[in-house]
Coordinates of C-alpha atoms in Angstrom, one line a residue:
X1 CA 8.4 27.5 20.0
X2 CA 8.8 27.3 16.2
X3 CA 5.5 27.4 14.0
X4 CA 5.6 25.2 11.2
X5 CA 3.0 24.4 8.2
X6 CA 2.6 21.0 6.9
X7 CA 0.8 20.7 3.7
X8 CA -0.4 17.1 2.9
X9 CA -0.2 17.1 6.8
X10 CA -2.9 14.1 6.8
X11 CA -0.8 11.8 4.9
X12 CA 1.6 8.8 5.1
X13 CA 4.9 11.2 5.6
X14 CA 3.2 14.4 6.2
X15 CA 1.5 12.8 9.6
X16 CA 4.4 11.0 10.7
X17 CA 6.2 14.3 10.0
X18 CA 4.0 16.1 12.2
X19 CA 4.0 13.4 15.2
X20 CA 7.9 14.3 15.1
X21 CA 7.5 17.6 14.8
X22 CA 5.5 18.2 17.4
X23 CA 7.7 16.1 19.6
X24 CA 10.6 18.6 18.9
X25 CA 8.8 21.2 20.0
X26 CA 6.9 22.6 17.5
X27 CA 3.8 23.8 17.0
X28 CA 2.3 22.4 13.9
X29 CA -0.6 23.7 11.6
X30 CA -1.7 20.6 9.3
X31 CA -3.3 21.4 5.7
X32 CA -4.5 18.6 4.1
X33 CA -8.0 18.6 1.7
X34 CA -8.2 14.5 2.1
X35 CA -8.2 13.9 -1.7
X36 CA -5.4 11.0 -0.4
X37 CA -4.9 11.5 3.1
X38 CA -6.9 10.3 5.8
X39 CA -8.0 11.9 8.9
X40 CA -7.0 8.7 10.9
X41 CA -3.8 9.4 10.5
X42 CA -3.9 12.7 12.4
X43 CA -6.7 11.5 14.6
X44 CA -4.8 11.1 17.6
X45 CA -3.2 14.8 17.6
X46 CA -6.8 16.1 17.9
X47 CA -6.5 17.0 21.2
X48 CA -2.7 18.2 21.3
X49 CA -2.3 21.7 22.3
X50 CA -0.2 22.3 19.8
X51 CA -1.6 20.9 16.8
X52 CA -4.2 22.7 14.6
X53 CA -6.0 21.1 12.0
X54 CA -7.5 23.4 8.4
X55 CA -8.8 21.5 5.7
X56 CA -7.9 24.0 2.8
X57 CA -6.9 22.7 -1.1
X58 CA -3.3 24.4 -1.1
X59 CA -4.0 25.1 -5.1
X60 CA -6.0 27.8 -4.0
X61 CA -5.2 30.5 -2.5
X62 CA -4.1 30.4 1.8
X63 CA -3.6 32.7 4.2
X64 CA -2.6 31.9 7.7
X65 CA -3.1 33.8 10.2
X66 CA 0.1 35.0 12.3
X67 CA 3.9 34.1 12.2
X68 CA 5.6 30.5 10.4
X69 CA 9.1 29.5 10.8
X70 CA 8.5 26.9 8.3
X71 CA 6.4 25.7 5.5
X72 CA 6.6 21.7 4.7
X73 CA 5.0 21.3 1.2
X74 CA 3.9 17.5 1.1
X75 CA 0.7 17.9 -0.5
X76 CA 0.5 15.7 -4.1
X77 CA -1.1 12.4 -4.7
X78 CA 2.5 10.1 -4.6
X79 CA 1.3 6.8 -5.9
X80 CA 0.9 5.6 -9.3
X81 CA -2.5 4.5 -8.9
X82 CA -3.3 7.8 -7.4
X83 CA -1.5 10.6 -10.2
X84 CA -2.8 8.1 -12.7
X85 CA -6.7 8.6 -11.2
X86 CA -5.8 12.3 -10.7
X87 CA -3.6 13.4 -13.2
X88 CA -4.6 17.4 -13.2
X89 CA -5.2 17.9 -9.4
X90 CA -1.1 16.1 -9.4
X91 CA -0.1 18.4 -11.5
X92 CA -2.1 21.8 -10.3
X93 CA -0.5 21.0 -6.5
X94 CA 3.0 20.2 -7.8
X95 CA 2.6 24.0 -9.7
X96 CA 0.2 26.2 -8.1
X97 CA 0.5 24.5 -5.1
X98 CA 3.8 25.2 -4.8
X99 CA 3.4 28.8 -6.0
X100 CA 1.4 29.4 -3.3
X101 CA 3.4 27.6 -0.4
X102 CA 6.1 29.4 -1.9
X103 CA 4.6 32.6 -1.7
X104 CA 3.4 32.2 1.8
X105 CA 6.7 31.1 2.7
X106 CA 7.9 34.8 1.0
X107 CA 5.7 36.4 2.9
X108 CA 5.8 35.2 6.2
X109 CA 10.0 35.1 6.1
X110 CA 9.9 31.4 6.5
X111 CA 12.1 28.6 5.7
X112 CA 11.0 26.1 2.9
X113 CA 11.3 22.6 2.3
X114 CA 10.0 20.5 -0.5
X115 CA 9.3 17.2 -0.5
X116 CA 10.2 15.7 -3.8
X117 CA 10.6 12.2 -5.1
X118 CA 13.0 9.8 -6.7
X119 CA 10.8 10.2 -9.5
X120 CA 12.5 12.8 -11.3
X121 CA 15.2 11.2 -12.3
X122 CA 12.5 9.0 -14.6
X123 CA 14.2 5.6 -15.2
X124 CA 17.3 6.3 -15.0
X125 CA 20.3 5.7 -17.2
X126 CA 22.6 6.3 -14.5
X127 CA 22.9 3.7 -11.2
X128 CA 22.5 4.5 -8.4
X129 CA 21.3 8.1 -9.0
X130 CA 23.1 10.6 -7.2
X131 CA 22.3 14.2 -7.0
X132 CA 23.8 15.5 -10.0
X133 CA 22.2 13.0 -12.4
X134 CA 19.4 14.9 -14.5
X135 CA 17.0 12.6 -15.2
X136 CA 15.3 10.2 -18.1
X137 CA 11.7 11.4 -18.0
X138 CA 9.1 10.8 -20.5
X139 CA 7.3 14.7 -20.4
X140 CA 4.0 12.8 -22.0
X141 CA 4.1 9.8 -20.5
X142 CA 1.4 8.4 -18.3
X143 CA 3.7 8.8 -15.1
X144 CA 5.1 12.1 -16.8
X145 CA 2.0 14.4 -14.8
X146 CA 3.5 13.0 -11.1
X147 CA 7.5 13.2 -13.0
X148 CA 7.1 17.0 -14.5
X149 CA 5.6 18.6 -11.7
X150 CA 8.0 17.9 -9.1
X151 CA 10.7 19.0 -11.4
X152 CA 8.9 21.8 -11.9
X153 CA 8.1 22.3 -8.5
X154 CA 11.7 21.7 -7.7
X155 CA 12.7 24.6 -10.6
X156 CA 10.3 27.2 -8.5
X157 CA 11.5 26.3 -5.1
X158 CA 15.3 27.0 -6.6
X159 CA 14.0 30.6 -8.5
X160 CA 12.3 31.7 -5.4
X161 CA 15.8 30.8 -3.3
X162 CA 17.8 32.5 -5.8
X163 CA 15.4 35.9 -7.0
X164 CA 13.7 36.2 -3.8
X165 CA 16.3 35.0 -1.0
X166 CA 14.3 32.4 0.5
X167 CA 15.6 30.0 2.5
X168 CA 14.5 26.6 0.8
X169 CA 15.5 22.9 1.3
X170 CA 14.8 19.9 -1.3
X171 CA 14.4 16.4 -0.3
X172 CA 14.4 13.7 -2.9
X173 CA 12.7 11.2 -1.0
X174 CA 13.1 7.4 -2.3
X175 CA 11.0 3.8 -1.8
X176 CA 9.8 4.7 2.1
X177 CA 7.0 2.3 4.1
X178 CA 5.9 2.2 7.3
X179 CA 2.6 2.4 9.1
X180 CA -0.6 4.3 7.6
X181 CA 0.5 3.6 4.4
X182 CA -2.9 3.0 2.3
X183 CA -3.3 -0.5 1.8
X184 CA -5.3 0.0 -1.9
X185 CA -3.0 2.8 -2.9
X186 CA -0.9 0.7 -5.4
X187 CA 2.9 0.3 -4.3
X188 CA 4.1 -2.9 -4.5
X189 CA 5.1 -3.0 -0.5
X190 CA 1.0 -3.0 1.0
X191 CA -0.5 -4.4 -2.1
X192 CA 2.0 -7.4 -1.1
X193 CA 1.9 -7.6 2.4
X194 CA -2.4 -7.4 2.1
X195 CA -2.2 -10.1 -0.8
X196 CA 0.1 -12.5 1.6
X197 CA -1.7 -11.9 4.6
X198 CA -5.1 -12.8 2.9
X199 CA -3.3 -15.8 1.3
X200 CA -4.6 -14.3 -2.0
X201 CA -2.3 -14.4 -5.2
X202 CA 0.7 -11.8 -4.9
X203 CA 0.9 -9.5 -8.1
X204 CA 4.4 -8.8 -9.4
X205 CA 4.5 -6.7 -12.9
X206 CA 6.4 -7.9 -15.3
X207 CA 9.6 -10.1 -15.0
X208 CA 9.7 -8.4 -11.6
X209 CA 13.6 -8.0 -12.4
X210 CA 13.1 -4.7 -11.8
X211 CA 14.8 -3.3 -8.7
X212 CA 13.4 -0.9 -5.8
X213 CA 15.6 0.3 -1.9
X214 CA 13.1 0.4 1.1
X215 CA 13.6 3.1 3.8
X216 CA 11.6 2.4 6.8
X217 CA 9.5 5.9 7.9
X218 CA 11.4 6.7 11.0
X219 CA 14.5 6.6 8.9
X220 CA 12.9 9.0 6.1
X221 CA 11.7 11.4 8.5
X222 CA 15.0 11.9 10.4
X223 CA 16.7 12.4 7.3
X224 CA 14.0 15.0 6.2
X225 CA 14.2 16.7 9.7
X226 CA 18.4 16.9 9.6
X227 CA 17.9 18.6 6.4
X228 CA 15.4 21.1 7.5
X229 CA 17.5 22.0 10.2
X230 CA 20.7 22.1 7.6
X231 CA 21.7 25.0 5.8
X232 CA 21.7 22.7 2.5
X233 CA 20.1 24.2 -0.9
X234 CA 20.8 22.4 -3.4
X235 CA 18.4 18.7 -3.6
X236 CA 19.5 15.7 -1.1
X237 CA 18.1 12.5 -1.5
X238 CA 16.9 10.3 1.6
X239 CA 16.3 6.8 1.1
X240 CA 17.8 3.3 1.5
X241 CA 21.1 2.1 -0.4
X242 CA 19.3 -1.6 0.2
X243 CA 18.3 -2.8 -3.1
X244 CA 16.3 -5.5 -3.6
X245 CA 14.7 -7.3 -6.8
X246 CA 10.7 -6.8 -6.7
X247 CA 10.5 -11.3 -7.4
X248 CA 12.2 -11.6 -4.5
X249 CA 11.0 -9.1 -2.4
X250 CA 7.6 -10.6 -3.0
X251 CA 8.9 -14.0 -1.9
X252 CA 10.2 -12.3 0.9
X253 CA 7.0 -11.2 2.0
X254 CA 5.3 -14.5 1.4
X255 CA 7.9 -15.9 3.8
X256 CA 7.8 -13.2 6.7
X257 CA 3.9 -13.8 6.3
X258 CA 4.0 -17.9 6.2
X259 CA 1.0 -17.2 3.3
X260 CA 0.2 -19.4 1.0
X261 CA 0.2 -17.6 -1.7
X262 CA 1.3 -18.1 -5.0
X263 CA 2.8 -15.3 -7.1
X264 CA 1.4 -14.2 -10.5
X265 CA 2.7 -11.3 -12.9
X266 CA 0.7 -8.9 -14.6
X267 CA 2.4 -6.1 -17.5
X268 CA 4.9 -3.8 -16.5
X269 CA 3.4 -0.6 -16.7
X270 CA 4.7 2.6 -19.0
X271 CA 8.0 3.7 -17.7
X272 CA 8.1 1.7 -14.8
X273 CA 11.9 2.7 -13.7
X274 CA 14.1 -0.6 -14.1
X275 CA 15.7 0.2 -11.4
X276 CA 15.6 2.5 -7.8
X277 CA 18.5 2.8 -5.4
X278 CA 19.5 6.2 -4.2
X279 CA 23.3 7.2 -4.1
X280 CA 23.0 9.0 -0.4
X281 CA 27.0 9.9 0.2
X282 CA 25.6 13.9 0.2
X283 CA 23.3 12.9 2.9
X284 CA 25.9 11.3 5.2
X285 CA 28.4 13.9 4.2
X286 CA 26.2 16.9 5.2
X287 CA 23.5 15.9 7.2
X288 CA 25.4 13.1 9.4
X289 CA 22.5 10.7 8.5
X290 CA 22.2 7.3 7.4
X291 CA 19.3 4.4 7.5
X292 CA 19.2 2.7 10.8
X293 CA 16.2 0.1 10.5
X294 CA 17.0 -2.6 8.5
X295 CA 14.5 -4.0 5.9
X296 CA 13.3 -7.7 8.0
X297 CA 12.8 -5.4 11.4
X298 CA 10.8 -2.7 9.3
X299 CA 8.6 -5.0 7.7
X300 CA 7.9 -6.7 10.7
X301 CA 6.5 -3.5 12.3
X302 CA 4.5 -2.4 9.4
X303 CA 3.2 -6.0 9.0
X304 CA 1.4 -5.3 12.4
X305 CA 0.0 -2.5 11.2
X306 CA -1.2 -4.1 8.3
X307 CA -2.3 -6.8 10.4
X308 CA -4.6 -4.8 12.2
X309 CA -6.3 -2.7 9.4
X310 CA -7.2 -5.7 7.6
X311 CA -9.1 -7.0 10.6
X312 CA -10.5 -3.5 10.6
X313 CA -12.0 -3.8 7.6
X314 CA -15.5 -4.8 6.9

């Protein structure tokens, strides 16, 4: 049974992540310190044999007691609202964080995988962004403390593959939604479907020309899973090739929803990218793996879950 470290294992991916994990056979030790994770999400492994929970801040020093086949670094805040609120705790877990999941990794003769973001290619010049591309990233930028440290976090996962040997993977993960997404997190997807459902005015920034590609969770995750199991080093982005304008994707929502609401548009925000959509021919090529839920059957799943956390809600 392979043992396997999540970091950021209490939120949106890293639970899902460890549901799927565990369902493969692993056992799974979850690290989260709930500075944006939720122990909801992981509530329902509580009682899973093979499921350990340690609430530890993975920018300080861990130890964990016995073997690891893997190490899963999730941990950062991933939404603007949240690296925005937290700018230094995003960027101590995207450097020290990493140094020490790195160094755990070393240790313990484990295989690494990152999860980084779409984000460092910045907005992009180049469309869709593919691998190779390099990035348009404002270093002082507002978004620049979420942007630099998972380049940097990318540069240290690549020095300790090629000084120390370690086995290390990188996903670029792109635009994903699903259920336990945080509904007052920020991204355009839940602050929609919330705003519809309450029949409340949907906020688009800007001309809302701008462009995003939606992967459904179960997608991301098997995508992220094929590449763990790989033998792929260099970065691999996993999202969906399914671009859509964010005007229309909030009529779309109004529609799916049968609101009322109107929309209204507030300003664009500091290097908000123009446009998102993930070139994902290396993933396909190498990993066998492409998006299978389509973007009216995934919203209608996460619209449930939506559904029921607003009536949750005092």
């Amino acid at each position: 049974m392979p043992r396997t470290l999540i970091t950021g294992g209490a939120g949106f991916l890293g639970s899902h992540l460890c549901d799927r994990l565990l369902d493969d056979g692993h056992e799974v030790v979850c690290m989260d310190n709930f500075l944006t994770g939720s122990s909801g999400n992981i509530a329902h492994l509580e009682k899973n044999s093979g499921f350990t929970f340690l609430e530890r801040d993975v920018t300080e020093y861990i130890e964990i007691e016995g073997p690891l086949d893997y190490v899963l670094h999730f941990a950062s805040p991933a939404s603007p609202i949240d690296y925005l609120r937290l700018p230094i705790q995003t960027l101590k877990v995207g450097a020290l964080g990493t140094h020490n999941a790195l160094g755990l990794t070393k240790a313990k003769n484990a295989c690494f995988l990152l999860a980084s973001t779409s984000e460092v290619y910045g907005d992009p010049l180049e469309h869709p962004q593919n691998e190779t591309y390099w990035g348009n990233v404002n270093p002082v930028g507002l978004r620049g403390v979420y942007d630099e440290a998972k380049r940097f976090a990318e540069a240290l996962t690549m020095a300790y593959h090629r000084y120390h040997g370690v086995q290390t993977r990188i996903v670029r993960i792109f635009n994903t939604y699903g259920p336990r997404m945080r509904l007052n997190d920020g991204r355009a997807l839940p602050a929609f479907m919330r705003q519809a459902l309450c029949d409340e005015p949907v906020t688009v920034h800007g001309t809302g020309d701008q462009t995003r590609s939606f992967a459904y969770v179960d997608d991301t995750i098997e995508g992220i899973v094929r590449l763990l199991n790989s033998n792929v080093t260099s970065p691999v982005n996993i999202g969906s090739r399914d671009e859509i304008s964010i005007m229309d994707f909030a009529k779309e929502i109004i529609s799916l929803t049968n609101s009322k609401s109107t929309i209204i548009q507030h300003k664009l925000p500091e290097d908000d990218p123009k446009n998102r959509q993930p070139d994902t021919s290396l993933a396909q090529d190498l990993l066998g793996w492409r998006p299978r839920v389509d973007r009216i059957e995934g919203l209608q799943r996460t619209l449930a879950y939506v559904r029921q956390k607003i009536r949750q809600t005092p």
